[in-house]
C-alpha positions as a Markdown table, in Angstrom:
| # | Residue | x | y | z |
|---|---|---|---|---|
| 1 | Met | 105.8 | 116.4 | 123.1 |
| 2 | Asp | 106.5 | 118.4 | 119.8 |
| 3 | Ile | 105.7 | 115.3 | 117.7 |
| 4 | Leu | 102.5 | 114.7 | 119.6 |
| 5 | Arg | 101.5 | 118.4 | 119.2 |
| 6 | Ala | 102.3 | 118.4 | 115.5 |
| 7 | Ser | 100.3 | 115.2 | 115.0 |
| 8 | Leu | 97.4 | 116.7 | 116.8 |
| 9 | Val | 97.5 | 119.9 | 114.7 |
| 10 | Leu | 97.7 | 117.8 | 111.5 |
| 11 | Phe | 94.7 | 115.7 | 112.7 |
| 12 | Ile | 92.7 | 118.9 | 113.4 |
| 13 | Gly | 93.8 | 120.3 | 110.0 |
| 14 | Ile | 92.6 | 117.2 | 108.2 |
| 15 | Tyr | 89.3 | 117.3 | 110.1 |
| 16 | Phe | 89.0 | 121.0 | 109.4 |
| 17 | Met | 89.6 | 120.6 | 105.7 |
| 18 | Ser | 87.2 | 117.5 | 105.5 |
| 19 | Gly | 84.5 | 119.7 | 106.9 |
| 20 | Cys | 85.1 | 122.2 | 104.1 |
| 21 | Val | 84.9 | 119.9 | 101.1 |
| 22 | Asp | 81.8 | 121.7 | 99.8 |
| 23 | Ala | 83.2 | 125.1 | 100.8 |
| 24 | Ala | 84.1 | 128.0 | 98.5 |
| 25 | Tyr | 87.8 | 128.8 | 98.5 |
| 26 | Phe | 89.3 | 132.3 | 98.1 |
| 27 | Asn | 93.0 | 132.4 | 97.7 |
| 28 | Val | 94.6 | 135.8 | 98.3 |
| 29 | Met | 97.0 | 135.2 | 95.4 |
| 30 | Arg | 94.1 | 135.3 | 93.0 |
| 31 | Tyr | 93.3 | 138.8 | 94.2 |
| 32 | Gly | 96.7 | 140.2 | 93.4 |
| 33 | Ala | 98.8 | 139.4 | 96.5 |
| 34 | Ala | 102.5 | 139.2 | 95.7 |
| 35 | Gly | 103.5 | 137.3 | 98.8 |
| 36 | Asn | 107.1 | 138.5 | 98.6 |
| 37 | Gly | 107.2 | 140.2 | 102.0 |
| 38 | Lys | 107.8 | 143.6 | 100.3 |
| 39 | Lys | 104.8 | 144.6 | 98.3 |
| 40 | Asp | 101.7 | 145.7 | 100.3 |
| 41 | Asp | 99.2 | 142.9 | 100.1 |
| 42 | Ser | 96.5 | 144.7 | 102.2 |
| 43 | Glu | 94.1 | 145.3 | 99.3 |
| 44 | Ala | 94.3 | 141.7 | 98.1 |
| 45 | Phe | 93.5 | 140.5 | 101.6 |
| 46 | Leu | 90.5 | 142.8 | 102.0 |
| 47 | Lys | 89.1 | 141.8 | 98.5 |
| 48 | Ala | 89.5 | 138.1 | 99.3 |
| 49 | Trp | 87.9 | 138.7 | 102.7 |
| 50 | Glu | 84.9 | 140.5 | 101.1 |
| 51 | Asp | 84.2 | 137.5 | 98.9 |
| 52 | Thr | 84.8 | 135.0 | 101.7 |
| 53 | Cys | 82.5 | 136.8 | 104.1 |
| 54 | Gly | 79.9 | 137.4 | 101.4 |
| 55 | Ala | 79.6 | 133.8 | 100.3 |
| 56 | Glu | 76.3 | 132.1 | 101.1 |
| 57 | Glu | 78.0 | 128.7 | 101.7 |
| 58 | Pro | 80.8 | 127.8 | 104.1 |
| 59 | Ser | 83.9 | 129.7 | 102.8 |
| 60 | Val | 87.6 | 129.6 | 103.2 |
| 61 | Met | 90.1 | 132.5 | 102.7 |
| 62 | Val | 93.4 | 130.8 | 101.9 |
| 63 | Ile | 96.8 | 132.3 | 102.7 |
| 64 | Pro | 99.1 | 129.9 | 100.9 |
| 65 | Ser | 102.4 | 128.4 | 102.1 |
| 66 | Gly | 105.9 | 129.3 | 101.0 |
| 67 | Arg | 105.1 | 133.0 | 100.9 |
| 68 | Thr | 105.3 | 136.1 | 103.1 |
| 69 | Phe | 102.5 | 138.6 | 103.0 |
| 70 | Leu | 103.0 | 142.2 | 104.2 |
| 71 | Val | 99.7 | 143.7 | 105.3 |
| 72 | Lys | 98.9 | 147.1 | 107.0 |
| 73 | Pro | 96.5 | 147.6 | 109.9 |
| 74 | Met | 93.1 | 146.4 | 108.7 |
| 75 | Thr | 89.7 | 145.3 | 110.0 |
| 76 | Phe | 88.0 | 142.1 | 108.8 |
| 77 | Ser | 84.4 | 143.0 | 109.3 |
| 78 | Gly | 81.2 | 140.9 | 109.7 |
| 79 | Pro | 78.6 | 139.7 | 109.9 |
| 80 | Cys | 79.2 | 137.2 | 107.2 |
| 81 | Asn | 76.5 | 135.5 | 105.2 |
| 82 | Ser | 77.5 | 132.0 | 106.2 |
| 83 | Gly | 77.7 | 130.7 | 109.8 |
| 84 | Ser | 80.9 | 128.9 | 108.9 |
| 85 | Thr | 83.7 | 131.2 | 107.8 |
| 86 | Tyr | 87.4 | 130.0 | 107.7 |
| 87 | Ile | 90.8 | 131.6 | 107.3 |
| 88 | Gln | 93.4 | 129.0 | 106.5 |
| 89 | Ile | 96.9 | 130.4 | 107.2 |
| 90 | Phe | 99.7 | 128.3 | 105.6 |
| 91 | Gly | 102.1 | 131.1 | 104.9 |
| 92 | Lys | 103.5 | 134.0 | 106.9 |
| 93 | Val | 101.7 | 137.3 | 107.5 |
| 94 | Ile | 103.9 | 140.2 | 108.6 |
| 95 | Ala | 103.2 | 143.7 | 110.0 |
| 96 | Pro | 104.7 | 146.9 | 108.5 |
| 97 | Glu | 107.9 | 148.3 | 110.0 |
| 98 | Met | 107.2 | 150.8 | 112.8 |
| 99 | Ser | 108.2 | 153.7 | 110.5 |
| 100 | Ser | 105.3 | 152.9 | 108.1 |
| 101 | Trp | 102.5 | 153.1 | 110.7 |
| 102 | Asn | 100.3 | 156.2 | 110.8 |
| 103 | Asp | 99.5 | 157.9 | 114.1 |
| 104 | Asp | 95.8 | 157.0 | 113.7 |
| 105 | Asp | 96.3 | 153.3 | 113.4 |
| 106 | Asp | 98.8 | 152.4 | 116.2 |
| 107 | Lys | 96.2 | 150.7 | 118.4 |
| 108 | Ser | 95.8 | 147.4 | 116.6 |
| 109 | Trp | 97.1 | 145.5 | 113.5 |
| 110 | Leu | 94.7 | 142.7 | 112.6 |
| 111 | Val | 91.1 | 143.2 | 113.8 |
| 112 | Phe | 88.2 | 140.8 | 113.4 |
| 113 | Asp | 84.9 | 142.4 | 114.2 |
| 114 | Ser | 81.4 | 141.0 | 114.6 |
| 115 | Ile | 82.0 | 137.7 | 112.9 |
| 116 | Asn | 80.1 | 134.7 | 114.2 |
| 117 | Gly | 81.4 | 131.2 | 113.4 |
| 118 | Leu | 84.9 | 132.2 | 112.4 |
| 119 | Thr | 87.7 | 129.6 | 112.5 |
| 120 | Ile | 91.3 | 130.7 | 112.0 |
| 121 | His | 93.6 | 127.7 | 111.4 |
| 122 | Gly | 97.4 | 127.3 | 111.1 |
| 123 | Pro | 100.1 | 126.2 | 110.8 |
| 124 | Gly | 101.1 | 129.5 | 109.4 |
| 125 | Gln | 102.7 | 132.4 | 111.3 |
| 126 | Ile | 101.5 | 135.9 | 112.3 |
| 127 | Asp | 104.6 | 138.1 | 112.9 |
| 128 | Gly | 104.1 | 141.5 | 114.5 |
| 129 | Arg | 107.7 | 142.6 | 114.0 |
| 130 | Gly | 107.6 | 144.4 | 117.3 |
| 131 | Ser | 111.3 | 144.9 | 118.1 |
| 132 | Ser | 111.3 | 148.6 | 117.0 |
| 133 | Trp | 108.2 | 149.3 | 119.1 |
| 134 | Trp | 109.8 | 147.7 | 122.2 |
| 135 | Lys | 112.9 | 149.9 | 121.9 |
| 136 | Cys | 110.8 | 153.0 | 121.4 |
| 137 | Arg | 108.9 | 152.3 | 124.5 |
| 138 | Met | 112.0 | 151.4 | 126.5 |
| 139 | Asp | 113.5 | 154.7 | 125.4 |
| 140 | His | 110.3 | 156.5 | 126.5 |
| 141 | Lys | 109.9 | 157.9 | 123.0 |
| 142 | Cys | 106.4 | 156.4 | 122.6 |
| 143 | Ser | 103.8 | 155.5 | 125.1 |
| 144 | Arg | 101.8 | 152.8 | 123.4 |
| 145 | Ala | 102.1 | 150.1 | 120.7 |
| 146 | Pro | 99.7 | 148.1 | 118.6 |
| 147 | Thr | 98.0 | 144.8 | 119.6 |
| 148 | Ala | 98.7 | 142.2 | 116.9 |
| 149 | Phe | 95.4 | 140.4 | 116.8 |
| 150 | Val | 92.0 | 141.6 | 118.1 |
| 151 | Ala | 88.7 | 139.8 | 118.1 |
| 152 | Asn | 85.8 | 142.0 | 118.9 |
| 153 | Asn | 82.2 | 140.7 | 119.4 |
| 154 | Cys | 83.0 | 137.4 | 117.6 |
| 155 | Asn | 81.0 | 134.4 | 118.9 |
| 156 | His | 81.8 | 130.8 | 118.2 |
| 157 | Leu | 85.4 | 131.8 | 117.4 |
| 158 | Lys | 88.2 | 129.2 | 117.0 |
| 159 | Ile | 91.9 | 129.8 | 116.7 |
| 160 | Ile | 93.8 | 126.6 | 116.1 |
| 161 | Gly | 97.5 | 125.8 | 115.3 |
| 162 | Val | 98.7 | 129.3 | 114.5 |
| 163 | Tyr | 102.1 | 130.7 | 115.4 |
| 164 | Phe | 102.2 | 134.3 | 116.8 |
| 165 | Val | 105.5 | 136.0 | 116.9 |
| 166 | Asp | 106.9 | 139.3 | 118.3 |
| 167 | Ala | 103.8 | 141.4 | 118.7 |
| 168 | Pro | 104.5 | 145.1 | 119.3 |
| 169 | Met | 102.3 | 144.8 | 122.5 |
| 170 | Phe | 99.6 | 142.2 | 123.2 |
| 171 | His | 99.6 | 139.2 | 120.9 |
| 172 | Ile | 95.9 | 138.3 | 121.1 |
| 173 | Val | 93.0 | 140.2 | 122.6 |
| 174 | Ile | 89.6 | 138.6 | 123.0 |
| 175 | Asn | 87.0 | 141.3 | 123.7 |
| 176 | Gly | 83.2 | 141.0 | 123.9 |
| 177 | Cys | 83.2 | 137.4 | 122.7 |
| 178 | Asp | 81.1 | 134.3 | 123.7 |
| 179 | Arg | 82.2 | 130.7 | 123.1 |
| 180 | Val | 85.8 | 131.0 | 122.1 |
| 181 | Ala | 88.2 | 128.0 | 121.6 |
| 182 | Ile | 92.0 | 128.6 | 121.3 |
| 183 | Ser | 94.0 | 125.5 | 120.9 |
| 184 | Asn | 97.5 | 124.3 | 119.9 |
| 185 | Ile | 98.9 | 127.7 | 119.3 |
| 186 | His | 102.4 | 129.0 | 119.9 |
| 187 | Ile | 103.1 | 132.6 | 121.1 |
| 188 | Thr | 106.7 | 133.8 | 121.2 |
| 189 | Ala | 108.4 | 137.1 | 122.1 |
| 190 | Pro | 111.6 | 137.9 | 124.0 |
| 191 | Glu | 111.5 | 138.0 | 127.8 |
| 192 | Glu | 112.6 | 141.6 | 127.8 |
| 193 | Ser | 109.8 | 142.8 | 125.4 |
| 194 | Met | 107.4 | 145.2 | 127.1 |
| 195 | Asn | 103.7 | 144.3 | 127.7 |
| 196 | Thr | 103.7 | 141.5 | 125.1 |
| 197 | Asp | 100.9 | 139.5 | 126.8 |
| 198 | Gly | 100.2 | 136.3 | 125.1 |
| 199 | Ile | 96.4 | 136.2 | 125.3 |
| 200 | His | 94.2 | 138.8 | 127.1 |
| 201 | Val | 90.5 | 138.0 | 127.7 |
| 202 | Gly | 88.1 | 140.8 | 128.6 |
| 203 | Asn | 84.3 | 141.2 | 128.5 |
| 204 | Ser | 84.0 | 137.6 | 127.4 |
| 205 | Arg | 82.5 | 134.3 | 128.5 |
| 206 | Asn | 82.8 | 130.7 | 127.7 |
| 207 | Val | 86.4 | 130.9 | 126.6 |
| 208 | Tyr | 88.6 | 127.7 | 126.4 |
| 209 | Ile | 92.3 | 127.9 | 126.0 |
| 210 | Asp | 94.3 | 124.7 | 125.9 |
| 211 | His | 97.4 | 122.8 | 124.7 |
| 212 | Ser | 99.5 | 125.8 | 123.8 |
| 213 | Ile | 103.0 | 127.1 | 124.4 |
| 214 | Ile | 103.4 | 130.8 | 125.4 |
| 215 | Ala | 106.7 | 132.6 | 126.0 |
| 216 | Thr | 106.5 | 136.4 | 126.2 |
| 217 | Gly | 107.7 | 139.5 | 128.1 |
| 218 | Asp | 104.4 | 139.8 | 130.2 |
| 219 | Asp | 101.5 | 137.6 | 131.2 |
| 220 | Cys | 101.2 | 134.4 | 129.2 |
| 221 | Ile | 97.4 | 134.8 | 129.7 |
| 222 | Ser | 95.5 | 137.5 | 131.5 |
| 223 | Ile | 91.9 | 137.6 | 132.4 |
| 224 | Gly | 90.4 | 141.1 | 132.5 |
| 225 | Asp | 87.1 | 142.7 | 133.7 |
| 226 | Asn | 83.7 | 141.3 | 132.9 |
| 227 | Ser | 85.0 | 137.8 | 132.1 |
| 228 | Ser | 83.4 | 134.5 | 133.3 |
| 229 | Tyr | 83.5 | 130.8 | 132.5 |
| 230 | Val | 87.1 | 130.9 | 131.3 |
| 231 | Phe | 88.8 | 127.5 | 131.2 |
| 232 | Ile | 92.6 | 127.3 | 130.8 |
| 233 | Ser | 94.5 | 123.9 | 130.6 |
| 234 | Glu | 97.6 | 122.3 | 129.3 |
| 235 | Ile | 99.5 | 125.5 | 128.9 |
| 236 | Thr | 103.3 | 125.7 | 129.0 |
| 237 | Cys | 104.2 | 129.3 | 130.1 |
| 238 | Gly | 107.6 | 130.8 | 130.2 |
| 239 | Pro | 109.3 | 133.1 | 130.1 |
| 240 | Gly | 106.7 | 135.6 | 131.1 |
| 241 | His | 104.7 | 136.8 | 134.1 |
| 242 | Gly | 102.5 | 133.8 | 134.6 |
| 243 | Ile | 98.7 | 133.4 | 134.3 |
| 244 | Ser | 96.9 | 136.3 | 135.9 |
| 245 | Ile | 93.4 | 137.2 | 136.9 |
| 246 | Gly | 93.7 | 141.0 | 136.4 |
| 247 | Ser | 94.8 | 143.5 | 136.9 |
| 248 | Leu | 91.3 | 144.6 | 138.1 |
| 249 | Gly | 90.0 | 147.8 | 139.6 |
| 250 | Ala | 92.4 | 150.3 | 138.0 |
| 251 | Asp | 91.4 | 154.0 | 138.2 |
| 252 | Lys | 88.7 | 153.1 | 140.8 |
| 253 | Ser | 86.8 | 151.0 | 138.3 |
| 254 | Ser | 84.4 | 148.1 | 139.2 |
| 255 | Ala | 85.3 | 144.6 | 138.3 |
| 256 | Ala | 83.2 | 141.4 | 137.7 |
| 257 | Val | 85.2 | 138.2 | 137.2 |
| 258 | Glu | 84.0 | 134.7 | 138.1 |
| 259 | Met | 84.2 | 131.1 | 137.2 |
| 260 | Ile | 87.8 | 130.9 | 136.2 |
| 261 | Arg | 89.6 | 127.5 | 136.0 |
| 262 | Val | 93.3 | 127.1 | 135.4 |
| 263 | Ser | 94.6 | 123.5 | 135.4 |
| 264 | His | 97.4 | 121.2 | 134.3 |
| 265 | Cys | 99.7 | 124.0 | 133.4 |
| 266 | Thr | 103.5 | 124.3 | 133.7 |
| 267 | Phe | 105.4 | 127.5 | 134.5 |
| 268 | Ile | 109.1 | 127.6 | 133.6 |
| 269 | Lys | 111.3 | 130.5 | 134.9 |
| 270 | Thr | 108.4 | 132.9 | 135.0 |
| 271 | Met | 108.1 | 136.0 | 137.2 |
| 272 | Asn | 104.8 | 134.8 | 138.6 |
| 273 | Gly | 102.8 | 131.6 | 138.5 |
| 274 | Ala | 99.2 | 131.5 | 139.6 |
| 275 | Arg | 98.3 | 135.2 | 140.3 |
| 276 | Ile | 95.4 | 137.4 | 141.1 |
| 277 | Lys | 96.2 | 141.1 | 141.0 |
| 278 | Thr | 93.9 | 144.1 | 141.8 |
| 279 | Trp | 94.4 | 147.8 | 142.3 |
| 280 | Gln | 93.6 | 149.7 | 145.5 |
| 281 | Gly | 90.5 | 151.9 | 145.1 |
| 282 | Gly | 88.6 | 149.5 | 142.9 |
| 283 | Ser | 85.4 | 147.7 | 143.6 |
| 284 | Gly | 83.3 | 144.7 | 142.5 |
| 285 | Tyr | 84.5 | 141.1 | 142.8 |
| 286 | Ala | 86.8 | 138.3 | 141.6 |
| 287 | Arg | 85.3 | 135.0 | 142.8 |
| 288 | Asn | 84.9 | 131.3 | 142.2 |
| 289 | Ile | 88.5 | 130.9 | 140.9 |
| 290 | Lys | 90.5 | 127.6 | 140.9 |
| 291 | Phe | 94.1 | 126.9 | 140.1 |
| 292 | Glu | 94.7 | 123.1 | 140.1 |
| 293 | Asn | 97.4 | 120.6 | 139.2 |
| 294 | Ile | 100.1 | 123.1 | 138.3 |
| 295 | Tyr | 103.9 | 122.7 | 138.2 |
| 296 | Phe | 106.4 | 125.4 | 138.9 |
| 297 | Asp | 110.0 | 125.2 | 137.6 |
| 298 | Ser | 112.1 | 128.0 | 139.0 |
| 299 | Val | 109.3 | 130.6 | 139.4 |
| 300 | Asp | 109.9 | 133.9 | 141.3 |
| 301 | Asn | 106.4 | 134.2 | 142.8 |
| 302 | Pro | 104.6 | 130.8 | 142.4 |
| 303 | Ile | 101.3 | 131.6 | 144.3 |
| 304 | Ile | 100.3 | 135.2 | 144.7 |
| 305 | Ile | 97.2 | 137.3 | 145.5 |
| 306 | Asp | 98.3 | 141.0 | 145.2 |
| 307 | Gln | 95.6 | 143.6 | 146.1 |
| 308 | Tyr | 98.3 | 146.3 | 146.1 |
| 309 | Tyr | 99.2 | 146.1 | 142.5 |
| 310 | Cys | 100.7 | 149.2 | 140.9 |
| 311 | Asn | 102.6 | 149.1 | 137.6 |
| 312 | Gly | 104.2 | 152.5 | 138.0 |
| 313 | Asp | 102.2 | 154.2 | 135.3 |
| 314 | His | 99.6 | 155.5 | 137.8 |
| 315 | Asn | 99.7 | 157.6 | 141.0 |
| 316 | Cys | 98.5 | 154.6 | 143.0 |
| 317 | Gly | 98.2 | 156.1 | 146.5 |
| 318 | Thr | 96.4 | 154.4 | 149.4 |
| 319 | His | 92.6 | 153.7 | 149.2 |
| 320 | Lys | 90.2 | 151.9 | 151.4 |
| 321 | Ser | 88.0 | 150.3 | 148.8 |
| 322 | Ala | 89.1 | 147.2 | 146.9 |
| 323 | Val | 87.9 | 144.5 | 144.6 |
| 324 | Lys | 86.5 | 141.7 | 146.7 |
| 325 | Val | 88.4 | 138.4 | 146.2 |
| 326 | Ser | 86.6 | 135.3 | 147.4 |
| 327 | Asp | 86.1 | 131.6 | 146.9 |
| 328 | Val | 89.6 | 130.9 | 145.5 |
| 329 | Ile | 91.1 | 127.5 | 145.5 |
| 330 | Phe | 94.8 | 126.6 | 145.0 |
| 331 | Lys | 95.0 | 122.8 | 144.8 |
| 332 | Gly | 97.7 | 120.4 | 143.8 |
| 333 | Leu | 100.4 | 123.0 | 143.1 |
| 334 | Arg | 104.0 | 121.9 | 143.3 |
| 335 | Gly | 107.5 | 122.8 | 142.2 |
| 336 | Thr | 110.3 | 125.2 | 142.9 |
| 337 | Ser | 110.6 | 128.9 | 143.8 |
| 338 | Thr | 113.6 | 131.2 | 143.2 |
| 339 | Lys | 112.6 | 133.3 | 146.2 |
| 340 | Glu | 112.0 | 132.7 | 149.9 |
| 341 | Val | 108.4 | 133.7 | 149.8 |
| 342 | Ala | 106.7 | 131.1 | 147.7 |
| 343 | Ile | 103.1 | 131.9 | 148.8 |
| 344 | Asn | 102.1 | 135.5 | 149.0 |
| 345 | Leu | 98.5 | 136.4 | 150.0 |
| 346 | Ala | 98.5 | 140.2 | 150.2 |
| 347 | Cys | 94.9 | 141.1 | 150.6 |
| 348 | Ser | 93.2 | 144.4 | 151.2 |
| 349 | Lys | 93.3 | 145.6 | 154.9 |
| 350 | Thr | 89.8 | 146.9 | 154.6 |
| 351 | Val | 88.0 | 144.3 | 152.4 |
| 352 | Gly | 90.2 | 141.2 | 152.8 |
| 353 | Cys | 90.1 | 137.9 | 150.9 |
| 354 | Thr | 87.6 | 135.3 | 152.1 |
| 355 | Asp | 87.0 | 131.6 | 151.5 |
| 356 | Ile | 90.6 | 131.0 | 150.3 |
| 357 | Thr | 91.6 | 127.3 | 150.2 |
| 358 | Leu | 95.1 | 125.9 | 149.9 |
| 359 | Glu | 95.2 | 122.1 | 149.5 |
| 360 | His | 98.1 | 119.8 | 148.8 |
| 361 | Ile | 100.7 | 122.4 | 148.0 |
| 362 | Gln | 104.4 | 121.7 | 147.9 |
| 363 | Val | 106.7 | 124.5 | 146.7 |
| 364 | Lys | 110.4 | 124.2 | 147.6 |
| 365 | His | 113.3 | 126.6 | 147.2 |
| 366 | Ile | 115.3 | 126.0 | 144.0 |
| 367 | Glu | 118.4 | 125.9 | 146.3 |
| 368 | Arg | 118.0 | 122.8 | 148.4 |
| 369 | Glu | 119.7 | 124.2 | 151.5 |
| 370 | Lys | 117.1 | 127.0 | 151.7 |
| 371 | Asn | 113.5 | 126.9 | 152.9 |
| 372 | Thr | 110.5 | 128.7 | 151.5 |
| 373 | Ile | 108.0 | 130.7 | 153.6 |
| 374 | Ser | 104.6 | 132.3 | 153.2 |
| 375 | Asn | 103.3 | 135.8 | 153.6 |
| 376 | Cys | 99.7 | 136.4 | 154.6 |
| 377 | Ile | 97.9 | 139.7 | 155.0 |
| 378 | Asn | 94.1 | 139.7 | 155.8 |
| 379 | Ala | 93.4 | 136.4 | 154.0 |
| 380 | His | 90.8 | 134.1 | 155.5 |
| 381 | Gly | 90.0 | 130.5 | 154.7 |
| 382 | Ile | 91.4 | 127.0 | 155.2 |
| 383 | Ser | 94.6 | 125.1 | 154.6 |
| 384 | Gln | 94.2 | 121.3 | 154.3 |
| 385 | Gly | 96.3 | 118.4 | 153.4 |
| 386 | Pro | 100.0 | 118.9 | 153.3 |
| 387 | Val | 100.8 | 122.6 | 152.5 |
| 388 | Ser | 104.4 | 123.6 | 152.3 |
| 389 | Pro | 105.4 | 126.2 | 153.1 |
| 390 | Pro | 102.6 | 126.4 | 155.8 |
| 391 | Val | 100.3 | 129.4 | 155.7 |
| 392 | Pro | 99.5 | 130.2 | 159.4 |
| 393 | Cys | 96.7 | 132.7 | 158.8 |
| 394 | Leu | 94.6 | 130.0 | 157.2 |
| 395 | Ser | 93.0 | 127.6 | 159.7 |
């Protein structure tokens, strides 16, 4: 699998470079970058980006191999003059130590704003050096930490073959983007690292995420509010909290999520597998969602709809309103659960979940002598084909 993945990345890289034969190249070393992992290379990066973005022809900002570049929080701003702008990462980009951050810039590290036609290509590494941040949050000495990579309002965005490591909080956030392709990336952080989601998609549409390996301390991929036409496939997730729709409806907000497809994914020793999570008191909808052809290996909660989600940071209470969950299909899901309850459909008592379909499901307990069961609260729909464990509330 690793050889196949490496070959695919190499092929994409050759294809990428062949498409840039007539491009203008801007190597950060020519702008004064030291690349020794100690000197601040932020100014060199921004100068190289200014020329890259300002070029009239297709342009490539090059971060060369064999070097480590220390850069402070920065924003790569658009729009750019060319509709084809590339960042080729061969080397390693590292964040400052936590002690070097200012109070005003602790929300994000690398921000890409309003750039259309941007491609960021590996096989280099983006290292958030988040261990100090995780400890600070675990010790309740700080309440938040920076996201490593943020794309705001970037249409026709591609991220290919990049390695993301140890973000202080989220690794990648896609916000307000249309037509995004993320492929053949690796995201890695320790299982105990707090809120280190792999990829979070919000306020975006036409997002494709495939052929990637994600191992973090939170959701491998999470789909937030105002997202639609999100297609996720061939993801290996674990450790982590699974692939989640949500959380939606926090602080009595209204959600709008639809046309989500998750297929041909593998979950290994994750807390959750295929999950939809909403807060009490919210409104709006999550609909037209399909989880298909998924394999679970020792997953705590393989299939779960949780309309009573509360992460402990809020005074959740009990509320009558809820995000409406409907038209959800779980099809061809199989594997093993570490817990007795392998299917948990906990829907709002007042709003409920409708048009829920379970088809060809087989989730066994990891211990062969034990059986799995389902839990079902106010979920309505159908169960067809063999479904194990059975879900009596679905006809």
